[in-house]
Amino acid sequence: MQTFLEQAEFLSEQKNTHMTHIEDKVIYGGVDGTRQAINALRELRDMLKGKHAGKVSMKWDGAPAIFAGTDPRDGQFFVAKKGIFNKNPKVYKTKADVDADTSGDLNTKLNAALEELPALGIKGVIQGDFLFGPGDLATKKIDGTPYVTFHPNTIVYAVPTDQAAELKRAKIGIVWHTTYTGASFETMKASYGVNVAGLKKSTAVWSQDAMLSDATSATLSAADTKRVNSFLGNAGKLFRKISSSTLRQLETNQQLAQLIEQFNNTYVRKGQIIPDSRRHTIALQRWITEKFKKEKAKRSSEQGKATQQRKLDELMAFFDKKNTASLIAMFDLQKNIVQAKLILINKLNSISSIDTFVKTTKGYQTTGQEGYVAIDQLGGDAVKLVDRMEFSYNNFSPDILKGWDQPSRN
C-alpha cells in the first residue's frame, strides 16, 4: 500500500484551487478528516525517520497563480489565471488577449509568460506560481551577505550572488506544482507534481519544482520523535473522546465550521496561542452571539432582524452539553496536531535550498518557508502544513512589508 507521501503525484481529481490547513481537517472533515490529519503526520514522521521513501512539496509564497500549456480544444499554446476553469474558460493566446483583460503588474507578468514559456515545450497543462517577473530581481546585502532577491508576497527569497548566475539571467521565475490531464478544461484531473526535468531549458525562465526530492538530511532525532509521538498519542486519545455525531454536525454545517475557523484565526492574526480550550469554547459562543447581534442591528426591517435572530438561534442550538464537551476535546486535539506539525515543519525547514526572510521597517528578519503540502493515504486529499504562528502572523502583520508594498516588489 502506498503511503500518503508516495501518493503525492496523485492529488485529488478536483482542481487545485484550495487546500485545508491540516488542523482544520478536524473542523471540516468529520471523522475521516480527523483520521486523515493524524495519519498524515504519522506518515511524515515515519518518512523523516527513514522508514520509507517519499516526497513532500514545499509551498512557495508566490503570486499570481499561472496555468500554461496546450489548449486541448485547438492545440494552441496559452497562459491563464484561475479563470481557466470557468464555464467559459478564459485563456490568453496573444498579447492582445492579455492586454484586453489585465493591467499593471499582472499584465507585465502574463505577457512575459506568453513570450517565454513556449520555449519550455510544455506538454498538456501545468500550474504554478510566479516568483518574479521582469524587473523584480534585486541585489541586497542581508546580514553582511550579498544576495539576489525576489519578494512576490510576504517572504523575501534570497540566493547568494555567487550562486545566482542562472537566476540573474532569467526574465521570469515560476515554481510548478500541479499537472492537469484531460480532453477539456472542464473535465481535467489534477495530479500533484510537475516533471520539471522533462521541460526544455530556457535561460529566460527560472523553473522550480515544488517537490522536495530528498529529505534524508532532515532525519528526526530521538528526542524530536518522542515529542511527536507524545503529541500524536494525545491526539488519538482525544479523538476517542469526541462524539462522532459532533464531528458529523460540523462537517454538514459548513457555516458553523467556517465561523469556528474565523474565530481561531483571530488568535493567529495576533500571533497568540489559543487559550484554555474550555474558555475558548465559551468565548466562541460569545463571539458568534455578538457577531449576529451586530448583523441584526444593521437590519432596518423587523423581518430582517428576525432572520438574523433565527440564524443565531440555529447556530447556538449546536452548543448543547454533549457538543460543548466534544468541542473542548476537539480544540485540545487541534493543539496537539499543531504541536506535532511544528516539530516536523522545523525539521523540513533545515533542508531548504534557499534562504528566506521577511522585511520589516527595521530591516530583514530570518523566517521559515511558507509551509509544506502532504497527501494522506485515506482520502488522497492535499493538506497544508504551515507554521501559522509565524507565516500567517507575518502575512497579516502591518509591521511586515509585503512584495506589493513597493513599486519594485522587492
XYZ file of C-alpha atoms in Angstrom:
410
model
C 0.000 0.000 0.000
C 1.287 3.464 -0.876
C 1.851 5.932 1.911
C 0.309 9.386 1.656
C 3.719 10.787 0.767
C 4.204 8.293 -2.034
C 0.800 9.304 -3.344
C 1.953 12.913 -3.782
C 1.700 12.526 -7.538
C -1.958 11.565 -7.234
C -3.684 14.601 -5.815
C -7.441 14.665 -5.576
C -9.014 14.800 -9.008
C -10.500 18.154 -8.047
C -8.871 21.314 -9.359
C -6.018 22.539 -7.166
C -7.506 25.857 -6.027
C -7.682 25.456 -2.249
C -6.070 23.312 0.414
C -7.049 22.966 4.055
C -4.677 23.549 6.943
C -4.072 20.143 8.478
C -5.503 21.083 11.891
C -8.678 22.379 10.221
C -9.398 18.940 8.754
C -10.822 18.271 12.230
C -13.371 21.071 11.768
C -14.317 20.452 8.148
C -13.611 16.777 7.528
C -15.569 14.980 10.210
C -14.343 11.610 11.477
C -12.483 10.759 8.265
C -10.876 14.186 8.055
C -9.583 13.895 11.619
C -8.152 10.456 10.897
C -6.535 11.807 7.736
C -4.852 14.638 9.638
C -3.379 12.322 12.284
C -2.375 9.757 9.667
C -0.653 12.379 7.513
C 1.521 13.463 10.441
C 2.364 9.853 11.297
C 3.447 9.203 7.728
C 5.575 12.353 7.632
C 7.172 11.359 10.935
C 7.959 7.906 9.560
C 9.467 9.367 6.398
C 11.730 11.629 8.441
C 12.744 8.587 10.488
C 13.843 6.873 7.271
C 11.173 4.165 7.468
C 10.075 4.724 3.879
C 10.866 6.881 0.894
C 8.554 9.677 -0.024
C 8.203 13.182 -1.312
C 6.872 16.314 0.299
C 6.033 19.507 -1.529
C 7.244 22.897 -0.352
C 4.794 25.791 -0.535
C 6.426 28.783 -2.172
C 4.964 32.183 -1.343
C 4.495 33.113 -4.988
C 1.843 35.095 -6.857
C -0.107 35.200 -9.001
C -1.112 31.655 -9.903
C -0.427 30.774 -13.528
C -1.530 27.971 -15.834
C 0.234 27.211 -19.081
C 0.258 24.594 -21.799
C -1.696 23.384 -24.786
C -5.387 24.135 -25.196
C -6.966 20.700 -25.800
C -9.606 22.326 -27.981
C -7.272 23.648 -30.686
C -3.715 22.635 -29.763
C -2.551 26.246 -29.303
C -0.238 27.404 -26.518
C -1.851 29.535 -23.811
C -1.325 31.083 -20.405
C -4.154 31.649 -17.931
C -5.223 32.637 -14.450
C -7.694 30.614 -12.379
C -10.401 31.604 -14.864
C -9.208 28.613 -16.876
C -11.818 26.509 -15.077
C -14.747 28.882 -15.631
C -17.781 27.580 -17.506
C -16.336 29.504 -20.429
C -12.579 29.011 -19.881
C -10.583 32.235 -20.018
C -7.171 31.674 -21.585
C -4.705 34.035 -23.288
C -3.034 33.112 -26.563
C -1.912 36.501 -27.829
C -0.633 39.749 -26.360
C -3.912 41.325 -27.405
C -5.787 38.754 -25.278
C -3.687 39.635 -22.226
C -3.904 43.388 -22.765
C -7.678 43.270 -23.177
C -8.206 41.616 -19.792
C -5.356 42.679 -17.475
C -3.290 45.687 -16.474
C -0.320 46.685 -14.333
C 1.984 44.095 -12.803
C -0.265 41.179 -13.754
C -0.267 42.288 -17.380
C 3.533 42.506 -17.400
C 3.922 39.022 -15.943
C 1.383 37.314 -18.183
C 2.816 38.904 -21.310
C 6.314 37.802 -20.280
C 4.998 34.279 -19.633
C 3.253 34.202 -23.011
C 6.510 35.181 -24.691
C 8.943 32.971 -22.766
C 7.102 29.806 -21.702
C 6.597 28.250 -25.170
C 10.359 27.565 -25.199
C 9.849 25.044 -22.366
C 7.907 22.662 -24.614
C 5.127 22.140 -22.057
C 3.007 19.068 -22.745
C -0.576 19.196 -21.523
C -1.379 21.758 -18.821
C 0.616 22.667 -15.722
C 0.010 25.082 -12.851
C 2.446 27.132 -10.832
C 3.012 30.427 -9.056
C 5.024 33.405 -10.222
C 8.136 34.051 -8.151
C 9.303 37.062 -10.139
C 8.747 38.848 -13.392
C 10.599 41.491 -15.399
C 12.291 43.969 -13.073
C 11.516 42.088 -9.846
C 15.027 40.803 -9.069
C 17.191 42.946 -6.796
C 20.644 42.793 -5.242
C 20.581 43.161 -1.457
C 23.075 42.725 1.341
C 21.442 40.959 4.293
C 23.410 40.305 7.468
C 26.585 41.013 5.527
C 25.856 38.519 2.728
C 25.192 39.796 -0.815
C 22.054 38.188 -2.285
C 19.916 38.265 -5.392
C 16.380 38.532 -4.015
C 12.763 38.373 -5.117
C 9.774 39.283 -2.977
C 6.476 38.119 -4.509
C 4.342 38.248 -1.352
C 5.262 38.053 2.316
C 8.538 36.111 2.119
C 11.746 37.508 0.631
C 13.641 34.733 -1.165
C 17.399 35.208 -1.321
C 20.122 33.408 -3.286
C 23.784 34.278 -2.580
C 25.123 36.245 -5.550
C 27.901 33.727 -6.191
C 25.226 31.022 -6.693
C 22.750 33.142 -8.646
C 24.073 33.069 -12.221
C 21.023 31.266 -13.641
C 18.690 33.404 -11.597
C 20.196 36.675 -12.843
C 19.889 35.598 -16.495
C 16.181 34.810 -16.152
C 13.345 37.143 -17.091
C 10.688 35.253 -15.131
C 10.694 32.726 -12.307
C 7.937 30.189 -11.689
C 7.518 27.299 -9.258
C 5.445 24.490 -10.823
C 3.350 22.226 -8.608
C 0.351 20.660 -10.395
C -0.203 18.757 -13.650
C -3.591 18.502 -15.383
C -4.710 15.902 -17.887
C -7.949 15.558 -19.813
C -9.742 16.181 -23.075
C -11.213 19.505 -21.912
C -10.618 22.120 -19.244
C -13.934 21.196 -17.616
C -13.017 17.512 -17.212
C -9.303 17.836 -16.419
C -7.952 15.923 -13.438
C -5.182 17.235 -11.221
C -2.113 15.377 -10.022
C 0.366 16.910 -7.617
C 3.817 17.456 -9.038
C 5.329 18.587 -12.340
C 8.176 16.862 -14.153
C 10.335 19.978 -14.392
C 13.255 17.838 -15.596
C 11.125 16.973 -18.630
C 10.794 20.608 -19.646
C 13.200 22.117 -22.142
C 15.786 24.539 -20.810
C 15.496 28.290 -21.337
C 17.819 30.856 -19.830
C 14.862 33.251 -19.697
C 12.838 31.034 -17.345
C 13.916 30.037 -13.831
C 11.698 26.964 -13.343
C 11.490 25.375 -9.925
C 9.949 22.092 -8.826
C 7.846 22.351 -5.667
C 8.616 18.769 -4.612
C 11.299 18.069 -2.012
C 13.046 15.179 -3.695
C 15.368 14.316 -0.818
C 14.560 14.615 2.877
C 17.232 12.214 4.117
C 19.238 15.045 5.669
C 16.254 16.016 7.818
C 16.169 12.853 9.935
C 14.280 13.318 13.185
C 16.292 12.973 16.365
C 15.198 10.524 19.029
C 14.089 13.443 21.217
C 12.002 15.017 18.437
C 10.468 11.651 17.589
C 9.485 11.158 21.213
C 7.815 14.575 21.300
C 5.946 13.971 18.045
C 4.796 10.570 19.294
C 3.560 12.147 22.515
C 1.507 14.779 20.698
C 0.071 12.259 18.241
C -0.686 9.847 21.087
C -2.570 12.607 22.886
C -4.404 13.446 19.661
C -5.519 9.818 19.337
C -6.819 9.729 22.914
C -8.704 12.999 22.450
C -10.146 11.751 19.158
C -11.784 8.891 21.035
C -13.394 11.367 23.442
C -15.087 13.365 20.701
C -18.598 12.318 19.753
C -18.755 11.254 16.125
C -22.133 12.993 15.853
C -20.480 16.296 16.839
C -17.942 15.944 14.038
C -20.694 14.983 11.594
C -22.712 18.068 12.530
C -19.716 20.315 11.886
C -18.976 18.538 8.627
C -22.511 19.156 7.373
C -22.803 22.669 8.818
C -20.103 24.492 6.887
C -21.255 27.908 8.118
C -20.575 26.921 11.724
C -17.269 25.295 10.752
C -16.216 28.485 8.978
C -17.178 30.593 11.986
C -15.049 28.381 14.233
C -12.091 28.753 11.861
C -12.609 32.520 11.699
C -12.649 32.753 15.489
C -9.500 30.637 15.770
C -7.850 32.905 13.199
C -8.401 35.956 15.399
C -5.672 34.478 17.608
C -3.452 33.550 14.662
C -3.536 37.116 13.341
C -2.316 38.362 16.700
C 0.404 35.727 16.908
C -1.276 34.263 20.007
C -1.778 30.660 21.059
C -5.386 29.580 21.558
C -6.000 29.633 25.346
C -7.566 27.021 27.593
C -9.994 25.080 25.408
C -12.898 25.387 27.830
C -12.545 29.168 27.971
C -12.030 29.201 24.221
C -15.331 27.364 23.682
C -17.193 29.832 25.886
C -15.544 32.765 24.107
C -16.512 31.258 20.736
C -20.194 31.234 21.710
C -19.971 34.830 22.901
C -18.183 35.856 19.673
C -20.845 34.241 17.453
C -23.616 35.858 19.500
C -22.061 39.316 19.245
C -21.411 38.861 15.532
C -25.074 38.153 14.783
C -26.313 40.827 17.157
C -24.339 43.336 15.085
C -25.840 41.912 11.896
C -29.295 42.154 13.457
C -28.708 45.778 14.414
C -27.841 46.621 10.796
C -31.264 45.489 9.567
C -33.937 48.142 9.307
C -36.966 45.861 8.975
C -38.424 43.594 11.616
C -38.307 40.741 9.127
C -34.583 41.297 8.570
C -33.926 41.391 12.303
C -35.956 38.204 12.797
C -33.959 36.449 10.054
C -30.663 37.220 11.776
C -32.067 36.111 15.146
C -33.252 32.844 13.605
C -29.788 32.207 12.119
C -28.223 32.856 15.525
C -30.680 30.562 17.302
C -29.994 27.775 14.811
C -26.239 28.105 15.269
C -26.390 28.273 19.049
C -28.563 25.150 19.192
C -25.371 23.222 18.391
C -23.837 24.094 21.762
C -25.648 21.553 23.915
C -23.867 19.721 26.747
C -22.574 16.845 24.562
C -21.379 19.006 21.693
C -19.742 21.502 24.018
C -17.754 18.741 25.721
C -16.731 17.370 22.340
C -15.770 20.835 21.118
C -13.454 21.320 24.102
C -11.756 17.998 23.302
C -11.611 18.969 19.614
C -9.723 22.190 20.361
C -7.299 20.229 22.540
C -6.858 17.742 19.692
C -6.118 20.579 17.256
C -3.455 21.921 19.617
C -1.704 18.554 19.682
C -1.831 18.315 15.888
C -0.310 21.800 15.670
C 2.481 20.946 18.125
C 3.422 17.799 16.190
C 3.176 19.717 12.914
C 5.564 22.439 14.085
C 8.283 19.943 15.003
C 8.046 18.354 11.554
C 7.998 21.737 9.786
C 11.103 22.875 11.648
C 12.893 19.713 10.561
C 11.850 20.189 6.932
C 12.994 23.822 7.053
C 16.502 22.582 7.807
C 16.866 21.187 4.285
C 15.720 24.295 2.445
C 17.927 25.177 -0.515
C 17.105 28.884 -0.459
C 17.317 31.499 2.285
C 14.103 33.182 3.394
C 13.468 36.464 5.180
C 10.710 38.915 5.955
C 11.247 42.624 5.515
C 10.332 44.989 8.340
C 10.672 48.720 8.754
C 13.857 47.961 10.725
C 15.426 45.595 8.215
C 15.332 41.890 7.383
C 14.481 39.023 9.737
C 15.071 35.337 9.090
C 11.907 33.302 8.657
C 10.945 29.761 7.702
C 9.330 28.588 4.488
C 5.636 29.286 3.955
C 4.942 25.619 4.620
C 4.610 22.200 3.045
C 1.957 20.044 1.398
C 1.169 16.437 2.278
C -1.296 13.909 0.868
C -2.936 11.487 3.293
C -3.409 7.830 2.435
C -7.067 7.595 3.434
C -8.643 10.371 1.419
C -5.973 11.347 -1.068
C -6.653 14.955 -0.091
C -3.998 17.671 -0.042
C -3.386 19.359 3.319
C -1.215 22.318 4.217
C 1.382 22.233 6.965
C 2.026 25.890 7.783
C 3.573 27.462 10.862
C 0.670 29.847 11.259
C 2.170 31.469 14.341
C 4.987 32.616 12.076
C 3.905 32.783 8.454
C 0.229 33.653 8.970
C 1.121 36.244 11.585
C 3.686 37.757 9.201
C 1.124 37.670 6.418
C -1.380 39.725 8.416
C 1.052 41.931 10.341
C 1.255 45.581 9.218
C 4.849 45.595 10.509
C 5.934 43.169 7.772
C 6.402 44.788 4.369
C 4.876 42.786 1.543
C 6.153 42.486 -2.001
C 3.332 44.637 -3.315
C 4.083 47.437 -0.821
C 6.787 48.811 -3.083
C 6.706 49.601 -6.809
C 9.732 47.363 -7.439
C 8.133 44.458 -5.498
C 11.461 43.617 -3.786
